[in-house]
Tab-separated table of C-alpha atoms in Angstrom:
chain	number	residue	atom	x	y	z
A	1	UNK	CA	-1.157	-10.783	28.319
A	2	UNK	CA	-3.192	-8.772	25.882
A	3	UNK	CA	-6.155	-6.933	26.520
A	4	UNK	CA	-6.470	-9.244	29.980
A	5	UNK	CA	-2.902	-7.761	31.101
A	6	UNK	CA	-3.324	-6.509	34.571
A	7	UNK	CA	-0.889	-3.805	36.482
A	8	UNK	CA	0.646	-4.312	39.477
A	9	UNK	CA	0.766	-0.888	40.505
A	10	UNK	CA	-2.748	1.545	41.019
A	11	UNK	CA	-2.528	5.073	42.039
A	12	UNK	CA	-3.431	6.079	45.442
A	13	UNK	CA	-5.852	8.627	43.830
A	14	UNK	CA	-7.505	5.530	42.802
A	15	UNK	CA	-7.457	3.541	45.857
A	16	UNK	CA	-8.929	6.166	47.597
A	17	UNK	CA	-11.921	6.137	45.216
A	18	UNK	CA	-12.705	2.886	45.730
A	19	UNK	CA	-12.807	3.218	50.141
A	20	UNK	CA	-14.634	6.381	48.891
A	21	UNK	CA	-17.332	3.962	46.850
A	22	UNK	CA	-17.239	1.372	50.100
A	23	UNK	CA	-17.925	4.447	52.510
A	24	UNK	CA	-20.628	6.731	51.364
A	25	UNK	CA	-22.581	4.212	50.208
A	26	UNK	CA	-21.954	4.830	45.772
A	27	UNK	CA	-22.994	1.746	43.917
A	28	UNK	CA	-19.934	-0.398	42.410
A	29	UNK	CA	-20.063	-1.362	38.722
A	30	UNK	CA	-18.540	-4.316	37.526
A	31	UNK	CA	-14.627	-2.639	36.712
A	32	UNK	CA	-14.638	-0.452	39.805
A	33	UNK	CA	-15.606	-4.481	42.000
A	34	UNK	CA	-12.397	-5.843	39.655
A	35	UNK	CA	-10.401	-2.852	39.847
A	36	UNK	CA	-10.455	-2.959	43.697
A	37	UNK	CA	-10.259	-6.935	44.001
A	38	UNK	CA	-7.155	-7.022	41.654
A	39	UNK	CA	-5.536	-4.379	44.501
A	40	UNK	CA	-6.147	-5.988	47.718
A	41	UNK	CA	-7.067	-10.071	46.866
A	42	UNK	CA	-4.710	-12.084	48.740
A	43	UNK	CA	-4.267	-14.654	46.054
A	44	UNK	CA	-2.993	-12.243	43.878
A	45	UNK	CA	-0.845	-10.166	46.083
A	46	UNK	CA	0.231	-14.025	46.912
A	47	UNK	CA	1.118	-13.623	43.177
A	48	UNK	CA	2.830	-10.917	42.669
A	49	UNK	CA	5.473	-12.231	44.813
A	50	UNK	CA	6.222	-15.160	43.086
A	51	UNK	CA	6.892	-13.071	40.113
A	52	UNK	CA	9.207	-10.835	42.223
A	53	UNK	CA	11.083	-14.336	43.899
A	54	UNK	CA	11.080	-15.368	40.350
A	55	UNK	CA	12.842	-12.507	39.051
A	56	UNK	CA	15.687	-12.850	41.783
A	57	UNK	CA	16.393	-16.708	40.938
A	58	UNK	CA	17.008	-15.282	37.303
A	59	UNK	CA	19.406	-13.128	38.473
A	60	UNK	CA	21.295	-15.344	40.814
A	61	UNK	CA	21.662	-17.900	37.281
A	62	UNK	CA	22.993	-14.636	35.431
A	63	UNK	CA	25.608	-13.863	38.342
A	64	UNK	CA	26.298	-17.547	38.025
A	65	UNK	CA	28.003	-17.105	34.662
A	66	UNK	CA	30.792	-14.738	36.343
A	67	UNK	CA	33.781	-15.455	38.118
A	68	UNK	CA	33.625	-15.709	42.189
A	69	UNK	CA	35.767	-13.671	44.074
A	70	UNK	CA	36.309	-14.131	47.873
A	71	UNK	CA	38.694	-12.943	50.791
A	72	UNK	CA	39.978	-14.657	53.425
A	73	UNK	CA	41.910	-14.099	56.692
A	74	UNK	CA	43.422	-16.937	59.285
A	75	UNK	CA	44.735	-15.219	62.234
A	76	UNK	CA	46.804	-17.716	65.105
A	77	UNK	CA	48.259	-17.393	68.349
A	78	UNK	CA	51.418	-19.664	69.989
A	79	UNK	CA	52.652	-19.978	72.924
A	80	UNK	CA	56.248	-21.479	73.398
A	81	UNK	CA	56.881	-21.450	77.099
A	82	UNK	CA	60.944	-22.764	76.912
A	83	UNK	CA	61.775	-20.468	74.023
A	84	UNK	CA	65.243	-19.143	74.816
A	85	UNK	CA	65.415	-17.040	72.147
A	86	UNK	CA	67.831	-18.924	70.094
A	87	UNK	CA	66.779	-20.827	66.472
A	88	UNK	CA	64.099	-19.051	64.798
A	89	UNK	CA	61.422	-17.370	67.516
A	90	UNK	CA	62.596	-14.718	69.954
A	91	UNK	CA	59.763	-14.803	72.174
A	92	UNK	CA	57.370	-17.146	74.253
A	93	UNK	CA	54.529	-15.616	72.722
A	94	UNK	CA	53.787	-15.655	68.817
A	95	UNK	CA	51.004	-14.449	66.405
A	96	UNK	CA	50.617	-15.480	62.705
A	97	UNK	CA	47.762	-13.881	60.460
A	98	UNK	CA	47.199	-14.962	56.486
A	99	UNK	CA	45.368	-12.772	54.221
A	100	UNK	CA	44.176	-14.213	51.067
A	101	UNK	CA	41.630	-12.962	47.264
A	102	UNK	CA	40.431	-16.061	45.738
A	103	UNK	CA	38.534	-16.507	42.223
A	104	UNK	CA	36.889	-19.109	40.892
A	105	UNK	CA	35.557	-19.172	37.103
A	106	UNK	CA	33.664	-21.972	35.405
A	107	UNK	CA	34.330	-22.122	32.324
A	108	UNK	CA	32.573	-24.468	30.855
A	109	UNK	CA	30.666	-27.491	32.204
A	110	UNK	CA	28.240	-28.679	29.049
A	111	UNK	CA	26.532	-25.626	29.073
A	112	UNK	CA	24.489	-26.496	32.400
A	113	UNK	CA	24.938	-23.295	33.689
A	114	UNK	CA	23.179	-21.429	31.108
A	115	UNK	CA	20.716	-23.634	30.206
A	116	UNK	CA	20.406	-22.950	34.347
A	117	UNK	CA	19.508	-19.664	33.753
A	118	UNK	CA	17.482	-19.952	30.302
A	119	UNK	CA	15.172	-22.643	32.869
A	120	UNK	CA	15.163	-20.118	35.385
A	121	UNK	CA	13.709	-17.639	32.664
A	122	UNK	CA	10.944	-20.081	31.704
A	123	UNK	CA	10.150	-20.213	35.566
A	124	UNK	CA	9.705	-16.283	35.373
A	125	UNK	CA	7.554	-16.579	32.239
A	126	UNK	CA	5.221	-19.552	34.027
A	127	UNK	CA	5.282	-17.649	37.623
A	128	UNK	CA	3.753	-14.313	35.309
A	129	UNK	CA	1.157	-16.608	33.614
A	130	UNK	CA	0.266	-18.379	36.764
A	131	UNK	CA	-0.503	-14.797	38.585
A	132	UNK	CA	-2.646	-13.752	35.411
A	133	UNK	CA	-4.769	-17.096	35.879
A	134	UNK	CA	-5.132	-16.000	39.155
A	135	UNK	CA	-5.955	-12.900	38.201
A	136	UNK	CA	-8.663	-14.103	35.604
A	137	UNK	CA	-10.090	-16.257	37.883
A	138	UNK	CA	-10.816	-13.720	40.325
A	139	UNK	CA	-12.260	-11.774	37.842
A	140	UNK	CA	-14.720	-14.304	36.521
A	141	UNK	CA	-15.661	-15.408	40.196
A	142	UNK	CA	-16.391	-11.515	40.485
A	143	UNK	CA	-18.822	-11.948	37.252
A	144	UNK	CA	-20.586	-14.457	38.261
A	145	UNK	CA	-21.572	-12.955	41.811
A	146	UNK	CA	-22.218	-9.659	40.143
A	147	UNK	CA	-24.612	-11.730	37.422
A	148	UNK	CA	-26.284	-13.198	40.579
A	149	UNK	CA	-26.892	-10.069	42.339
A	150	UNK	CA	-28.250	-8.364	39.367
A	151	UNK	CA	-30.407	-11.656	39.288
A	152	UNK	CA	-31.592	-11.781	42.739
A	153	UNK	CA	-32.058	-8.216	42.459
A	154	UNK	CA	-34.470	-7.814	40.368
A	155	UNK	CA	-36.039	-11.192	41.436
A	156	UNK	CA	-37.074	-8.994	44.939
A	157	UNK	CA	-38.812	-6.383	42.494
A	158	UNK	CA	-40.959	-9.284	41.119
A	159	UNK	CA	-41.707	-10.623	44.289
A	160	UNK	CA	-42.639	-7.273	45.499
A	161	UNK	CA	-44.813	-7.295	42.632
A	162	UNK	CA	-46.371	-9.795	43.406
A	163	UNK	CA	-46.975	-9.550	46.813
A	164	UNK	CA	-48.308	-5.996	46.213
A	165	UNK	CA	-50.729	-8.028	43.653
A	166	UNK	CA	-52.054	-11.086	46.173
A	167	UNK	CA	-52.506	-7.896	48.834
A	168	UNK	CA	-54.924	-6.417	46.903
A	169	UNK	CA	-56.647	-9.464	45.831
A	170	UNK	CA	-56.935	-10.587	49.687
A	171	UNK	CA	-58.593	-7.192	49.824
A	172	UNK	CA	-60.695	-7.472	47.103
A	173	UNK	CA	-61.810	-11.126	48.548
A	174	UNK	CA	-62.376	-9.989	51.992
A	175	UNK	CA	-65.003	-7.549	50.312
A	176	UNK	CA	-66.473	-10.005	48.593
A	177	UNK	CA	-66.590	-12.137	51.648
A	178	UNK	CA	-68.598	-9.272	53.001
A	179	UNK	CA	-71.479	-9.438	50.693
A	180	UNK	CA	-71.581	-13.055	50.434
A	181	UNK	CA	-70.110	-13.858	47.183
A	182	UNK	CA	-66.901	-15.598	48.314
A	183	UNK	CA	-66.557	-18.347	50.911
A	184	UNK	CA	-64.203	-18.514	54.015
A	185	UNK	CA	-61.750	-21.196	52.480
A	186	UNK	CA	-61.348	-18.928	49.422
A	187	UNK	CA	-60.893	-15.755	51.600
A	188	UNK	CA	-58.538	-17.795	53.526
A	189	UNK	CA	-56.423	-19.289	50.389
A	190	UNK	CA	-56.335	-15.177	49.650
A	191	UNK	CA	-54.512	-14.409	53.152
A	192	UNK	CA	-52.270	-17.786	52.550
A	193	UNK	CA	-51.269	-16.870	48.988
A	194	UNK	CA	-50.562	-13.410	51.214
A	195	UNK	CA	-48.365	-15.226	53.458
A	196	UNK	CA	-46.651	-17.428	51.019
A	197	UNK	CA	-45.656	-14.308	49.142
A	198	UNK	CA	-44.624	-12.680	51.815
A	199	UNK	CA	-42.064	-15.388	52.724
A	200	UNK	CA	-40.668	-15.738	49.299
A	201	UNK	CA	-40.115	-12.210	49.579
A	202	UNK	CA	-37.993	-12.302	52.480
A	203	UNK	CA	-36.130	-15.360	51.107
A	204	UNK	CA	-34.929	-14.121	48.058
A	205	UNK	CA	-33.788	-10.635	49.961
A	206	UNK	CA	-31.766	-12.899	52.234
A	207	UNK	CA	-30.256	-14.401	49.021
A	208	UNK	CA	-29.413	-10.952	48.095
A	209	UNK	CA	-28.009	-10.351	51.260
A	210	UNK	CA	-25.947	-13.722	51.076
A	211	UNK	CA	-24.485	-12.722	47.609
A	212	UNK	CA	-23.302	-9.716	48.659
A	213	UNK	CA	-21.445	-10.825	51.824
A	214	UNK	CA	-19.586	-13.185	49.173
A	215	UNK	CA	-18.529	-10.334	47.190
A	216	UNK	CA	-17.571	-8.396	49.867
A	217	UNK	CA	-15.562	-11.117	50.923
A	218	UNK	CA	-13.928	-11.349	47.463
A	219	UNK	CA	-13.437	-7.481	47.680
A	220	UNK	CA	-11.767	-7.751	51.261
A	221	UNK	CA	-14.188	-5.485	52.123
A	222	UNK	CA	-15.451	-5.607	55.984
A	223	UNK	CA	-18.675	-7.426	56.358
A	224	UNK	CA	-20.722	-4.252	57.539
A	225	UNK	CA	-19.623	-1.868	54.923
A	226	UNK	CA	-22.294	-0.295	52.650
A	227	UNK	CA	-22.482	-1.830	49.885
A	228	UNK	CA	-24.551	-1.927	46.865
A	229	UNK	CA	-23.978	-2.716	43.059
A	230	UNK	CA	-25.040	-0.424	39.866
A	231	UNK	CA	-27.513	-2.172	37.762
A	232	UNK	CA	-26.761	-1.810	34.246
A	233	UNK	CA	-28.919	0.115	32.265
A	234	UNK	CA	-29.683	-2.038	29.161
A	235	UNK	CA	-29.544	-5.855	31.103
A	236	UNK	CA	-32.104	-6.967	28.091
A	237	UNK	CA	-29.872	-5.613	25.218
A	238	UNK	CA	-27.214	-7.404	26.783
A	239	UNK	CA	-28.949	-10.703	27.204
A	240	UNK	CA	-30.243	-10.033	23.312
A	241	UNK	CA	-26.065	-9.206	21.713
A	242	UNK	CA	-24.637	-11.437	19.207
A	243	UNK	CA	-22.676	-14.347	19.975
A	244	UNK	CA	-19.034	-14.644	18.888
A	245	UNK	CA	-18.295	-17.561	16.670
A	246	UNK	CA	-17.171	-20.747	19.116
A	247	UNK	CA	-14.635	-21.075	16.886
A	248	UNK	CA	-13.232	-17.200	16.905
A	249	UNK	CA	-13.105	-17.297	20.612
A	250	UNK	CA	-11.701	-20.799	20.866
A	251	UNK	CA	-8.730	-20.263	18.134
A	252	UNK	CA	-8.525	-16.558	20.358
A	253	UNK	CA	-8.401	-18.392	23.813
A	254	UNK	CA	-5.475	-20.793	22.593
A	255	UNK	CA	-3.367	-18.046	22.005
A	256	UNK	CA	-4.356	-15.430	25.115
A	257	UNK	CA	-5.276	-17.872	27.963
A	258	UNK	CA	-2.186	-18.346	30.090
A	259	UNK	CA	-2.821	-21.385	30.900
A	260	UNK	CA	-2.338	-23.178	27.528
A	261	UNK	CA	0.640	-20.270	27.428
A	262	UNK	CA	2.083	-21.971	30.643
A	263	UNK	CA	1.361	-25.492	29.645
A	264	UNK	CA	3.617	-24.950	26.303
A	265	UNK	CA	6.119	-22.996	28.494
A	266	UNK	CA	6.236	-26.522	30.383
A	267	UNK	CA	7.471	-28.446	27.149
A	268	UNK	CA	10.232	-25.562	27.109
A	269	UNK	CA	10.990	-26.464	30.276
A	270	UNK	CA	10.952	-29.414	29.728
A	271	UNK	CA	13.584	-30.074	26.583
A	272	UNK	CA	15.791	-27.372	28.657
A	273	UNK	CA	16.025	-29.732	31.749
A	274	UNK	CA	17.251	-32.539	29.214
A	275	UNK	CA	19.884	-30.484	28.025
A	276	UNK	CA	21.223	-29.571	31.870
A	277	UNK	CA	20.963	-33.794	32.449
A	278	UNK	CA	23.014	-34.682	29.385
A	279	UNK	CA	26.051	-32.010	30.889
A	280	UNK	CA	26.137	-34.297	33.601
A	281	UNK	CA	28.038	-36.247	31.091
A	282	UNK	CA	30.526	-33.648	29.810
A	283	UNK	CA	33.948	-32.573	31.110
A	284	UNK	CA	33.875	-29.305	33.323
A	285	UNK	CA	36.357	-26.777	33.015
A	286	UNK	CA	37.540	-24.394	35.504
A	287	UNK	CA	40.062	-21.415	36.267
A	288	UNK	CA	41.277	-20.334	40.157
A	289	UNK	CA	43.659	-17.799	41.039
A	290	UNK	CA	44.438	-16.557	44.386
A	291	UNK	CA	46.807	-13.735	45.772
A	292	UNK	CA	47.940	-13.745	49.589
A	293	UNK	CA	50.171	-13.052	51.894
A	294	UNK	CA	51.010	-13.707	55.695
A	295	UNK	CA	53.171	-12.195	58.683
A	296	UNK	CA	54.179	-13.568	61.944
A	297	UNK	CA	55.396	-11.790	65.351
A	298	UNK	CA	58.405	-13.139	67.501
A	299	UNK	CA	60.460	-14.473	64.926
A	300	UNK	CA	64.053	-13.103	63.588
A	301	UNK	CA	64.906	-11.101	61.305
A	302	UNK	CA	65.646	-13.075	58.278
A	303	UNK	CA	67.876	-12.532	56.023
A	304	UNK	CA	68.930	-8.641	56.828
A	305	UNK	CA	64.796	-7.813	56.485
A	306	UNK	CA	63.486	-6.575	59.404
A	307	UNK	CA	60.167	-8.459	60.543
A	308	UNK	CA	58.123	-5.913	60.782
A	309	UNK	CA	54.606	-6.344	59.859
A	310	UNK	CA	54.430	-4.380	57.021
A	311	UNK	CA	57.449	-5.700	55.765
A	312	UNK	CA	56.363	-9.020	55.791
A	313	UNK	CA	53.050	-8.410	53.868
A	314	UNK	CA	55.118	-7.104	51.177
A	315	UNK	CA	58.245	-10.070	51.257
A	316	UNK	CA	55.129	-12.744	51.770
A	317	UNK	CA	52.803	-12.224	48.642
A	318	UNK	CA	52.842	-14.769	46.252
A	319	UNK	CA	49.816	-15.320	44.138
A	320	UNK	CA	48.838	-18.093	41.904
A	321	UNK	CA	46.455	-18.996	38.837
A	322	UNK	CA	45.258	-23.066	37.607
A	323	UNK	CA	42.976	-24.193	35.666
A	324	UNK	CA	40.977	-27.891	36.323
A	325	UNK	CA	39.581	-30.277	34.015
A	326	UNK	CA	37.056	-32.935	35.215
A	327	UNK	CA	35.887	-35.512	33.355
A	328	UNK	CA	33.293	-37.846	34.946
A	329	UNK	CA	34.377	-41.498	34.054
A	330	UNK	CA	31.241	-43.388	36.690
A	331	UNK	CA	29.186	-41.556	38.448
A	332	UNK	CA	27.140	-44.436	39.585
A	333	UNK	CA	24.492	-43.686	36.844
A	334	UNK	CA	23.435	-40.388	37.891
A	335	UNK	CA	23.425	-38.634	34.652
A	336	UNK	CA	21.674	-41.632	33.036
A	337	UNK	CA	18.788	-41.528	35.570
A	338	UNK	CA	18.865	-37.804	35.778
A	339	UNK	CA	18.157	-37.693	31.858
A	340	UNK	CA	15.939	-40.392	32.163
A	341	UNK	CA	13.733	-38.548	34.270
A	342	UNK	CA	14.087	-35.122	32.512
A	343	UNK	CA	12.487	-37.460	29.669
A	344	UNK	CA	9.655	-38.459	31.442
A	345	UNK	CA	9.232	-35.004	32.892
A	346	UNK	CA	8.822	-33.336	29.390
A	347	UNK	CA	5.999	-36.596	28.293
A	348	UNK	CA	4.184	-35.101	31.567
A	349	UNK	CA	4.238	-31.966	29.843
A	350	UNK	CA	3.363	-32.722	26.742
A	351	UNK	CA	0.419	-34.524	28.461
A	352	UNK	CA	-0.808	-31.732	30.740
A	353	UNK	CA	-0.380	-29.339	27.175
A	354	UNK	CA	-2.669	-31.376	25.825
A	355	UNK	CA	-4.862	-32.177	28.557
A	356	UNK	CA	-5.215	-27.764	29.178
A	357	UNK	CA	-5.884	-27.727	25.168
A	358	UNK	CA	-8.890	-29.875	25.613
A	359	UNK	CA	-10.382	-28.574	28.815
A	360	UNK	CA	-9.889	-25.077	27.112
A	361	UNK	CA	-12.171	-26.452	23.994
A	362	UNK	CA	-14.750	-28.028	26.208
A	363	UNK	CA	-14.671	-24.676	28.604
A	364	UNK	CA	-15.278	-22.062	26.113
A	365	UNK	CA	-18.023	-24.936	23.987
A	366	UNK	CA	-19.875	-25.223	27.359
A	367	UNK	CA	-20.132	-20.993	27.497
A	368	UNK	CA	-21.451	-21.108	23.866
A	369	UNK	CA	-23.622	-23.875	24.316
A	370	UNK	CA	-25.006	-21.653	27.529
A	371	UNK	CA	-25.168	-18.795	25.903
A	372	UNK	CA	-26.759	-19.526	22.926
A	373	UNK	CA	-29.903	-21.998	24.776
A	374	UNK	CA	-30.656	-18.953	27.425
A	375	UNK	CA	-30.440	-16.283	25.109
A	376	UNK	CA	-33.000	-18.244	23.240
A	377	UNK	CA	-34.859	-19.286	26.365
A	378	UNK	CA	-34.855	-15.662	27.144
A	379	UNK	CA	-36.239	-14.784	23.585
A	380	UNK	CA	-39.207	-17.287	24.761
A	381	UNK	CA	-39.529	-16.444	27.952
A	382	UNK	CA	-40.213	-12.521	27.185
A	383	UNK	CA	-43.689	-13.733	24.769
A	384	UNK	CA	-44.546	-15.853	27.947
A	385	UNK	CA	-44.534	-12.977	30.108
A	386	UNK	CA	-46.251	-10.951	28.265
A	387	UNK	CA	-48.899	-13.547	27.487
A	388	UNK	CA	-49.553	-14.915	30.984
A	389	UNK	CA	-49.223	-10.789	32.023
A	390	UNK	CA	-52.023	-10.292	29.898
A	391	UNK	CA	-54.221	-13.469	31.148
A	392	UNK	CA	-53.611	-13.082	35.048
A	393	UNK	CA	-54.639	-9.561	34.070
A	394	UNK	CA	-57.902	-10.641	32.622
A	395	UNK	CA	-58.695	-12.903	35.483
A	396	UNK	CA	-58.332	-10.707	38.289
A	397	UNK	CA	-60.575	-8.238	36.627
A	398	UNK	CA	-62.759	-11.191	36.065
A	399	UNK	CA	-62.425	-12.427	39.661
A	400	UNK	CA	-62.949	-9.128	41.171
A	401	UNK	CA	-66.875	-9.383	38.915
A	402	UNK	CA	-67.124	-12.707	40.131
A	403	UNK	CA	-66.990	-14.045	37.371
A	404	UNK	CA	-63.790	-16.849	37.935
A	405	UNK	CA	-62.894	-18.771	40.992
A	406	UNK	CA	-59.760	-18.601	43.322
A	407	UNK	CA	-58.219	-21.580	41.864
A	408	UNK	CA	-58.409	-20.220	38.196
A	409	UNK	CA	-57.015	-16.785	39.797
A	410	UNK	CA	-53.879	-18.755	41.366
A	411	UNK	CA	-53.220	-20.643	38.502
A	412	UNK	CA	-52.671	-18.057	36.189
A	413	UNK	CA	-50.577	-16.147	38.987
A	414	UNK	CA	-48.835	-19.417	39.132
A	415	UNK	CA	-48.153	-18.804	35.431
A	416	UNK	CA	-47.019	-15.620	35.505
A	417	UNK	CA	-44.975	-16.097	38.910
A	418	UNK	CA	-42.990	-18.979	36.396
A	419	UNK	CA	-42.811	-17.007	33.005
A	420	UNK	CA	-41.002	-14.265	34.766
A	421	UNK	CA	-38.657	-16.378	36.806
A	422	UNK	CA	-38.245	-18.275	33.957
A	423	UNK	CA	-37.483	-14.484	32.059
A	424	UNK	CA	-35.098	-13.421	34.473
A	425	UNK	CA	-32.901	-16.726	34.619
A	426	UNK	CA	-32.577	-17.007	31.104
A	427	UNK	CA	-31.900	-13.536	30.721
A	428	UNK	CA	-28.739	-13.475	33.471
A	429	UNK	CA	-27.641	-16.495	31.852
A	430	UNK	CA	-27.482	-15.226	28.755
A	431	UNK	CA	-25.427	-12.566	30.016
A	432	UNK	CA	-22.687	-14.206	32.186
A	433	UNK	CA	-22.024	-16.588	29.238
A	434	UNK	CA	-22.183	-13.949	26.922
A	435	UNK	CA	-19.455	-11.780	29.164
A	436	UNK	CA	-17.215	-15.121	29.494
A	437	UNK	CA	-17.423	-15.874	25.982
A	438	UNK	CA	-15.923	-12.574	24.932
A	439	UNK	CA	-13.365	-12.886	28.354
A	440	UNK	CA	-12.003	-15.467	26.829
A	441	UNK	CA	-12.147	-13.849	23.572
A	442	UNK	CA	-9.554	-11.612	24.920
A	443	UNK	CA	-12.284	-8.670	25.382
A	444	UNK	CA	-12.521	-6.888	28.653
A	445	UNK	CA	-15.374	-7.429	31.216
A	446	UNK	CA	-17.997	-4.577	30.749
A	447	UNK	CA	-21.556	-4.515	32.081
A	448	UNK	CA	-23.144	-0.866	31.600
């Protein structure tokens, strides 16, 4: 599995820390919200016991390769109600008991059995793969909620911003209101613009509040624990790091994802199951042996040997040994249509192989393609700021001499209000698709 390989087994030193992080209120980075999901995610504890199921299927095929040994034990009562104790029994009553090892050893039947268990091996391999998809995709669901709270989270601080900024403007217009030099509708566009704020505000906090019940749903966590993320330090350096080369990280992905790892373990599986049809076709060879005895009460003695019961365990064992040799002649054309199907069950494979190939391509072109436009958008969108920062500046100062309108005032706070949406987007964008790109590049997740 790489650098993505994921333990099933976490300290209890460790799982402590992270109820310690959900209880006293600590901020979770990115590898502790993993960490903790990778421990107590249903989907992947789901997984885990696949992999342990798997792993007793492939021993069951190996024990399969082994003779069979069982006992076995008849025990019968008579009842002979005109006995006169003449001709073999003695008395009404009789009891007769049989004791019995029996082995059974296939020897050879076209090699179906251990192809059996080399299939059953495959199975392992594909059950492992399946719970590290699993466990990949729970860790990129994690990234993108993390990327969004980050997001959100600093889209409040903006909006507080700006709130704080249309406040003091209403206060600035209702003194100017005072002394005549701005009219009611413009003082009351001031306390709207207020308002509006104010509500967009509250909005994105609920967002924030939304994202994090999602994450603490993907944690297991209970939906009142304290929770709170760690913003990273350095989110523009981030945003600003190089991109790998698509075609690095695609030629890495078809290697490391397990799910073009599984999809070739599926042709395996495939040209295996062919080989188990076609021993439907060969002779089957087999070896039994047995050893028993029996004894039975009310008899005579036989012979001058008293018929005692430990007398007649010893007289009574016989054992025996064969061997058997099948050879299917028609079988109604069930290893034809088993083959047949075995056939068509590796072209499926082949096809869904191919079909993961391509999806992987157009997966890991997509994160480039994302990466590389926002990071560039972001690169824009930080001159933008900066310049409409600098313009709404100048026109509140100039609106607070009189000197420009409310219209011209909420234009340029329009602008600004855009440019730094437009900053943030790009700039969380950038990020997730820069953190998938080197995911997939076999790289761990890391936000600090």
């Amino acid at each position: 599995m790489g650098k993505n390989r994921i333990t099933a087994t976490v300290g209890v030193f460790f799982v402590s820390a992270c109820w310690a992080l959900a209880g006293n209120g600590r901020q979770w980075t990115l590898k502790d919200c993993i960490d903790y999901a990778l421990e107590h995610n249903i989907t992947v504890t789901e997984g885990r016991l696949a992999v342990r199921s798997s792993s007793e299927d492939i021993s069951e095929a190996k024990a399969k390769l082994y003779p069979s040994l069982s006992f076995s034990t008849t025990h019968q009562g008579g009842y002979r109600p005109f006995a006169d104790g003449s001709g073999d029994y003695m008395d009404n009553v009789s009891y007769a008991g049989d004791y019995g090892l029996n082995a059974n050893w296939t020897v050879w039947n076209g090699n179906a059995n251990r192809n059996t268990l080399k299939q059953q091996k495959i199975v392992g391999k594909q059950q492992e793969l399946a719970l590290e998809e699993s466990v990949n995709s729970i860790q990129e669901q994690i990234l993108n909620l993390y990327v969004q709270l980050l997001y959100v989270g600093e889209a409040v601080k903006v909006d507080e911003q700006i709130l704080e900024i249309s406040r003091q403007n209403a206060i600035r217009g209702a003194e100017m209101y005072e002394v005549g030099s701005l009219s009611k509708a413009d003082l009351s566009q001031l306390d709207a613009q207020v308002a509006t704020d104010e509500y967009n505000l509250v909005n994105m906090k609920g967002q924030l509040e939304d994202y994090k019940q999602q994450l603490k749903y993907l944690l297991r966590l209970d939906y009142d624990a304290d929770f709170d993320i760690a913003v990273p330090s350095s989110s523009d350096e981030q945003a600003l790091a190089q991109i790998p080369s698509v075609h690095d990280v695609l030629a890495n992905a078809m290697v490391l994802r397990p799910e073009i790892r599984g999809a070739m373990l599926g042709i395996e599986h495939g040209n295996v199951g062919i080989d188990i049809a076609k021993a439907g076709r060969m002779p089957t060879i087999s070896l039994t042996g047995g050893i028993g005895t029996s004894t039975i009460s009310g008899t005579h003695t036989q012979m001058g040997v008293s018929s005692t019961w430990g007398n007649q365990m010893k007289s009574n064992i016989n054992g025996s040994i064969g061997v058997t040799l099948s050879v299917p002649i028609f079988d109604n054309r069930a290893a034809k249509t088993a083959i047949t199907k075995a056939e068509i069950s590796l072209q499926q494979s082949k096809a869904e192989a191919d079909d993961a190939k391509s999806n992987l391509a157009l997966t890991v072109q997509g994160f480039w393609i994302n990466a590389t436009t926002n990071l560039q958008r972001f690169r824009a969108a930080v001159a933008s700021v900066a310049s409409a920062q600098d313009s709404y500046d100048l026109l509140s100062e100039q609106f607070r001499l009189g000197l420009k309108n409310i219209v011209e005032l909420t234009n340029a706070k329009t602008t600004l209000l855009n440019a730094q949406q437009n900053r943030l987007e790009s700039k969380y964008m950038a990020i997730l698709y820069l953190q998938l790109l080197y995911f997939y590049n076999g790289e761990e997740m890391k936000m600090i």
